[in-house]
Coordinates of C-alpha atoms and ligand atoms in Angstrom, one line a residue:
M15 CA 27.1 -9.8 -10.3
K16 CA 28.8 -7.6 -7.7
A17 CA 27.8 -7.6 -4.0
V18 CA 29.1 -6.0 -0.8
Q19 CA 30.4 -9.0 1.3
F20 CA 32.7 -10.2 4.0
T21 CA 34.1 -13.6 4.7
E22 CA 34.9 -13.0 8.4
H23 CA 33.8 -10.6 11.2
G24 CA 36.2 -7.8 12.0
D25 CA 37.1 -4.2 11.4
R26 CA 36.2 -2.2 8.3
N27 CA 39.0 -3.9 6.3
V28 CA 36.9 -7.1 6.0
I29 CA 34.4 -5.4 3.7
A30 CA 34.7 -6.1 -0.1
Y31 CA 32.7 -5.3 -3.2
D32 CA 33.3 -8.3 -5.4
D33 CA 31.8 -11.0 -7.6
Y34 CA 29.0 -13.0 -6.0
P35 CA 26.7 -15.7 -7.3
E36 CA 23.4 -14.5 -8.9
P37 CA 20.6 -15.0 -6.4
E38 CA 18.2 -17.9 -6.9
V39 CA 14.6 -16.7 -6.9
G40 CA 12.4 -18.9 -4.6
R41 CA 8.7 -19.6 -5.3
N42 CA 7.5 -16.7 -3.1
E43 CA 10.4 -14.4 -3.9
V44 CA 11.0 -11.4 -6.1
L45 CA 14.3 -10.6 -7.8
I46 CA 15.1 -6.9 -7.5
D47 CA 17.4 -4.7 -9.5
V48 CA 18.8 -2.8 -6.6
K49 CA 19.0 1.0 -7.1
A50 CA 20.0 2.2 -3.6
G51 CA 20.1 1.0 0.0
A52 CA 20.9 2.7 3.3
L53 CA 23.2 1.5 6.0
N54 CA 22.0 1.1 9.6
H55 CA 24.0 0.7 12.8
L56 CA 23.0 -2.9 12.5
D57 CA 25.3 -3.2 9.6
V58 CA 28.2 -2.2 11.8
W59 CA 27.2 -4.7 14.5
T60 CA 26.8 -7.5 12.0
R61 CA 30.2 -6.8 10.5
R62 CA 31.9 -6.8 13.9
G63 CA 30.0 -10.0 14.9
L64 CA 27.1 -10.5 17.3
P65 CA 26.9 -13.2 19.9
G66 CA 24.5 -16.0 18.9
I67 CA 24.3 -14.7 15.3
D68 CA 26.3 -16.8 12.9
P69 CA 25.5 -15.8 9.3
E70 CA 26.6 -18.0 6.4
M71 CA 29.9 -16.7 4.9
P72 CA 30.6 -14.9 2.7
H73 CA 27.8 -12.6 4.2
V74 CA 26.2 -9.9 2.1
P75 CA 25.1 -7.1 4.4
G76 CA 22.3 -4.6 4.0
S77 CA 18.8 -4.4 5.5
D78 CA 17.5 -1.5 3.5
A79 CA 17.2 -1.2 -0.2
A80 CA 14.9 -0.2 -3.0
G81 CA 14.8 -1.1 -6.7
V82 CA 12.8 -2.5 -9.7
V83 CA 11.3 -5.9 -9.9
L84 CA 13.2 -8.0 -12.5
E85 CA 11.5 -11.4 -12.0
T86 CA 8.9 -13.0 -9.7
G87 CA 8.7 -16.6 -8.3
P88 CA 5.6 -18.6 -9.4
D89 CA 3.7 -18.1 -6.1
V90 CA 4.2 -14.2 -6.1
T91 CA 0.9 -12.4 -6.5
R92 CA 1.4 -8.8 -5.4
F93 CA 4.2 -7.7 -7.7
H94 CA 5.1 -7.8 -11.4
E95 CA 8.2 -7.1 -13.5
G96 CA 8.9 -3.4 -13.6
D97 CA 7.3 -2.5 -10.2
R98 CA 9.2 -0.2 -7.9
V99 CA 9.7 -1.7 -4.4
A100 CA 11.4 -1.1 -1.1
V101 CA 12.6 -3.9 1.2
S102 CA 11.3 -4.2 4.8
A103 CA 13.8 -6.4 6.6
G104 CA 11.9 -8.3 9.2
V105 CA 11.1 -12.0 8.4
G106 CA 8.6 -13.9 10.6
C107 CA 8.1 -17.6 10.5
G108 CA 4.4 -17.4 9.7
R109 CA 3.6 -20.3 12.1
C110 CA 4.2 -19.2 15.7
E111 CA 1.4 -17.8 17.9
F112 CA 2.7 -14.2 17.3
C113 CA 2.9 -14.5 13.6
R114 CA -0.6 -16.0 13.5
D115 CA -1.8 -12.9 15.5
G116 CA -0.3 -10.7 12.8
D117 CA 2.5 -9.4 14.9
E118 CA 5.5 -10.9 13.2
S119 CA 8.0 -8.5 14.9
M120 CA 7.3 -10.7 18.0
C121 CA 8.0 -13.9 16.1
V122 CA 9.9 -16.4 18.2
R123 CA 12.0 -17.2 15.1
Y124 CA 12.3 -13.5 14.0
R125 CA 15.1 -12.9 11.5
I126 CA 16.4 -9.8 9.8
I127 CA 17.5 -9.5 6.2
G128 CA 21.2 -8.4 6.3
E129 CA 21.7 -9.7 9.8
H130 CA 20.5 -13.4 10.2
L131 CA 19.8 -13.7 6.5
P132 CA 21.7 -12.5 3.3
G133 CA 21.3 -8.8 2.8
V134 CA 20.5 -6.6 -0.1
H135 CA 23.5 -4.4 -0.7
A136 CA 24.3 -6.0 -4.1
E137 CA 23.4 -5.4 -7.7
R138 CA 20.5 -7.8 -7.4
A139 CA 18.7 -9.5 -4.5
A140 CA 16.0 -12.1 -4.1
V141 CA 13.5 -11.1 -1.3
P142 CA 10.3 -12.7 -0.1
E143 CA 7.2 -11.0 -1.5
D144 CA 6.0 -10.3 2.1
N145 CA 9.1 -8.2 2.6
L146 CA 8.4 -5.7 -0.2
I147 CA 6.5 -2.4 -0.1
P148 CA 5.4 -0.7 -3.3
V149 CA 7.1 2.6 -4.0
P150 CA 5.2 5.2 -6.1
E151 CA 6.7 6.9 -9.1
G152 CA 8.6 10.1 -8.2
V153 CA 10.1 8.9 -4.9
D154 CA 13.8 9.2 -5.2
W155 CA 15.7 5.9 -4.9
A156 CA 17.9 7.1 -2.1
V157 CA 14.7 8.0 -0.1
A158 CA 13.0 4.7 -1.0
G159 CA 16.1 2.8 0.0
S160 CA 16.6 4.5 3.4
A161 CA 13.2 4.8 5.0
T162 CA 11.9 1.4 5.8
L163 CA 13.9 0.2 8.8
V164 CA 14.2 3.5 10.8
F165 CA 10.7 4.8 10.1
Q166 CA 9.0 1.5 10.9
T167 CA 11.1 1.2 14.1
A168 CA 10.3 4.7 15.3
W169 CA 6.6 4.4 14.4
R170 CA 6.1 1.2 16.4
M171 CA 8.0 2.7 19.3
L172 CA 6.0 5.8 19.6
V173 CA 2.6 5.1 18.1
D174 CA 2.1 1.5 19.2
R175 CA 4.4 0.6 22.1
A176 CA 4.5 4.0 23.9
D177 CA 0.9 4.9 22.8
L178 CA 1.9 8.5 22.3
E179 CA -0.9 11.1 22.3
A180 CA -1.2 14.6 21.1
G181 CA -0.2 17.1 23.7
E182 CA 2.3 14.8 25.5
A183 CA 5.9 15.7 25.9
V184 CA 8.5 13.4 24.2
L185 CA 12.3 13.4 24.6
V186 CA 14.2 11.9 21.6
L187 CA 17.8 11.1 22.4
G188 CA 20.3 11.2 19.5
A189 CA 17.8 13.1 17.4
S190 CA 20.1 13.4 14.4
G191 CA 20.6 9.7 13.9
G192 CA 18.5 7.4 11.8
V193 CA 15.8 6.3 14.3
G194 CA 16.2 9.6 16.1
H195 CA 15.3 11.8 13.1
A196 CA 12.4 9.6 12.3
A197 CA 11.1 9.7 15.9
V198 CA 11.3 13.5 16.0
Q199 CA 9.2 13.8 12.8
I200 CA 6.6 11.2 14.0
A201 CA 6.3 12.7 17.4
A202 CA 5.8 16.2 16.0
H203 CA 3.3 14.9 13.5
T204 CA 1.4 13.2 16.4
G205 CA 1.0 16.6 18.0
A206 CA 3.5 16.0 20.8
E207 CA 5.9 18.6 22.3
V208 CA 9.3 17.4 21.2
F209 CA 12.5 17.7 23.1
A210 CA 15.7 16.6 21.2
T211 CA 19.3 15.9 22.2
A212 CA 22.3 15.9 19.9
S213 CA 26.1 16.5 20.3
T214 CA 26.5 19.6 18.2
D215 CA 24.5 22.8 17.5
E216 CA 24.4 21.9 13.8
K217 CA 22.8 18.6 14.5
L218 CA 20.3 20.3 16.8
Q219 CA 19.4 22.8 14.1
Y220 CA 18.7 19.8 11.9
A221 CA 16.5 18.3 14.7
A222 CA 14.6 21.6 14.8
D223 CA 14.1 21.4 11.1
C224 CA 12.6 17.9 11.7
G225 CA 10.1 19.4 14.1
A226 CA 11.8 19.5 17.5
D227 CA 10.5 22.3 19.8
H228 CA 13.3 22.2 22.4
L229 CA 17.0 21.5 21.7
I230 CA 19.5 20.1 24.3
N231 CA 23.2 19.8 23.5
Y232 CA 24.2 16.8 25.6
E233 CA 27.9 17.7 25.3
T234 CA 27.5 20.9 27.1
Q235 CA 24.6 20.2 29.5
N236 CA 23.2 17.2 31.4
F237 CA 20.0 16.4 29.5
A238 CA 18.0 15.2 32.6
A239 CA 18.8 18.6 34.3
A240 CA 17.8 20.4 31.1
I241 CA 14.5 18.5 30.9
R242 CA 13.7 19.4 34.6
E243 CA 14.4 23.0 33.9
L244 CA 12.5 23.1 30.6
T245 CA 9.4 21.4 32.0
G246 CA 9.2 23.2 35.4
K247 CA 10.5 20.0 37.1
R248 CA 7.6 17.9 35.7
G249 CA 9.6 15.7 33.2
V250 CA 8.4 14.3 29.9
D251 CA 5.8 11.6 29.2
V252 CA 7.9 9.5 26.8
V253 CA 11.7 9.1 26.3
V254 CA 12.9 7.5 23.1
D255 CA 16.3 5.8 24.0
H256 CA 18.4 3.7 21.7
I257 CA 21.6 4.5 23.4
G258 CA 21.5 2.3 26.5
E259 CA 24.0 2.4 29.3
A260 CA 25.3 5.9 28.8
T261 CA 21.8 7.5 28.9
Y262 CA 19.4 5.1 30.7
D263 CA 19.7 6.6 34.2
D264 CA 19.2 10.2 32.9
S265 CA 16.3 8.9 30.7
L266 CA 14.5 7.6 33.8
K267 CA 15.3 11.0 35.6
S268 CA 13.7 12.8 32.7
L269 CA 10.4 11.1 32.9
A270 CA 7.3 12.6 34.6
K271 CA 5.3 10.5 37.0
G272 CA 3.8 7.6 35.0
G273 CA 6.2 8.2 32.1
R274 CA 7.3 5.6 29.6
L275 CA 10.9 4.9 28.4
V276 CA 10.8 3.1 25.1
T277 CA 14.0 1.4 23.8
C278 CA 14.9 -0.2 20.5
G279 CA 18.6 -0.6 21.1
A280 CA 21.6 -0.1 23.3
T281 CA 24.5 1.1 21.3
T282 CA 26.6 2.0 24.4
G283 CA 25.9 -1.3 26.2
P284 CA 22.8 -3.3 27.4
N285 CA 23.2 -3.4 31.2
P286 CA 22.6 -0.1 33.0
P287 CA 21.6 -0.2 36.7
A288 CA 17.9 -1.0 36.7
G289 CA 16.9 2.0 38.9
L290 CA 13.9 0.1 40.3
N291 CA 13.4 2.6 43.1
R292 CA 12.7 5.4 40.5
I293 CA 10.6 3.0 38.4
F294 CA 8.2 2.0 41.2
W295 CA 8.0 5.3 43.0
N296 CA 7.4 7.3 39.9
Q297 CA 5.3 4.4 38.4
L298 CA 7.4 4.4 35.2
S299 CA 7.3 1.8 32.3
V300 CA 10.3 0.6 30.5
I301 CA 9.1 -0.7 27.1
G302 CA 11.0 -2.6 24.5
S303 CA 10.3 -2.4 20.7
T304 CA 11.8 -4.0 17.6
M305 CA 11.0 -3.3 14.0
A306 CA 7.2 -3.3 13.3
T307 CA 4.4 -5.3 11.8
P308 CA 4.0 -5.2 8.0
G309 CA 0.8 -3.1 8.5
Q310 CA 2.7 -0.6 10.7
A311 CA 5.4 -0.4 8.1
D312 CA 2.8 0.3 5.4
D313 CA 1.2 3.0 7.5
V314 CA 4.4 5.0 8.1
L315 CA 5.9 4.5 4.7
S316 CA 2.8 5.9 3.0
L317 CA 3.6 9.1 5.0
V318 CA 7.2 9.0 3.7
W319 CA 6.1 8.5 0.1
D320 CA 3.7 11.4 0.2
G321 CA 6.4 13.7 1.7
T322 CA 5.0 14.1 5.3
F323 CA 8.1 12.4 6.6
E324 CA 11.5 12.7 5.0
P325 CA 14.6 10.6 5.6
R326 CA 17.6 12.9 5.5
I327 CA 20.3 11.6 3.2
R328 CA 23.7 12.3 4.7
E329 CA 25.8 10.9 1.8
V330 CA 25.4 8.7 -1.2
L331 CA 28.4 6.4 -2.0
P332 CA 29.2 3.6 -4.4
M333 CA 28.9 0.2 -2.9
S334 CA 32.7 -0.3 -3.4
R335 CA 33.1 2.4 -0.7
T336 CA 30.9 0.7 1.9
A337 CA 33.9 0.7 4.3
R338 CA 33.8 4.5 4.2
A339 CA 30.0 4.3 4.9
H340 CA 30.8 2.3 8.0
E341 CA 33.3 4.9 9.0
L342 CA 30.8 7.7 8.7
L343 CA 28.4 5.7 11.0
E344 CA 31.1 4.7 13.5
N345 CA 32.5 8.2 13.8
R346 CA 29.0 9.8 14.0
E347 CA 30.0 12.2 11.2
G348 CA 27.1 14.3 10.0
F349 CA 23.4 13.3 10.3
G350 CA 20.8 11.3 8.6
K351 CA 21.2 8.2 6.4
V352 CA 24.3 7.0 4.6
V353 CA 23.2 5.4 1.3
V354 CA 25.1 3.1 -1.1
K355 CA 24.3 2.4 -4.7
P356 CA 25.8 -0.3 -7.0
D357 CA 28.8 1.2 -8.7
S358 CA 27.1 0.4 -12.0
E359 CA 24.3 2.8 -11.0
L360 CA 26.6 5.8 -10.5
Ligands
LIG5 ZN1 6.7 -16.6 13.9

C-alpha cells in the first residue's frame, strides 16, 4: 500500500508518498480504509523533529483521518466491517492514576498517533478501537477526517479547563486556524461574547461567519489595546492562546480581573516572560490543556456530525502532495483545515 512517510527529520523535501508495509492488525485494533485526513501544525513539528520525541523511521505522519472499517482484531467489540469511523489521536496507557480516573489526556505515558506513534495518512491504518469515533452516514469524509483533533482540543480548553460560562467574554487568538476556528464556534455556542484576532480582513470575515462578535486585525492594531477599548477597559474573562511568546504578554493584558488564559500550544516559542506581577495583582489563572478525554471528544464530535459545528476545509490534496499541504500550513495561506486523501481516492 501507499503511505505518506519520511525517513529523516528536515524540511518539506523529506516527505514522500511511497510503498509501505500493510499494517498488522492487533487484537484490540481496527484496520481502516482511509478516505481523508487533515493535517495539523503538529505534522509540521513532527516532520521538523521535536526534542525528546524519536519516532521509528520511516515515520508515517497524520493524527486525523476518517474511513471505513475493513477488518477488526479479535478483542474489538464496538466496531464491525463497513462501519464509518474517525480517528481520535490521543493514546493513554490505561494503567496510570489519571487513565484510571478516566482522564487519559493527563496520562503520564500519553502518546499521540502521528507524533509518537505511526500516523494515519496512508491508504490503510490500524488503530486501537478506543481511538475510534463512529461517523454517521451523510457526513462528508473531509469533514469527518478533519474535526477530531482541533474540536476536542478547543472543547476541553473552553468547556472543561477554562470553565466558560454564557455571558462571559472570550478572546480567541488566530481565529482562522484549526483550533482557533473551532474555539470561536464553541465559545459562540456556549453563549459567550467572542472577540477574534486574525491577520487579514478576509480571515476576520471568516471568523465572523464562525460566530465572532468583535474582529481585531492584529497586523494593523495591538490586540490588547483593542480589547481595552472594546470592553471599556475591563478586559475579557478568557483568552484562548496557542501562539505563545509572540502573544502571551498581550494576552495577560487583555484579561479582566480574575481572568483565565488557556493555552494548548506555543507556535512562536514556549518561554515568554512570566508576568507574575500582572498575574497576582489581577488574580489571573494561566491554564494548560492538551487534547481531551474520549468522552469530551464524543460530546463535541456529536455537535460536528449534526452540523452545529463545522470544520472549514481550506483545500483537499492528494497524499502525494503532502509537502504542498505543509507549505500551506507553514505560510499560513488561507484558513481552515488542509485535507489529504489517498491518491487512489481522487
Ligand atoms: Zn495512563
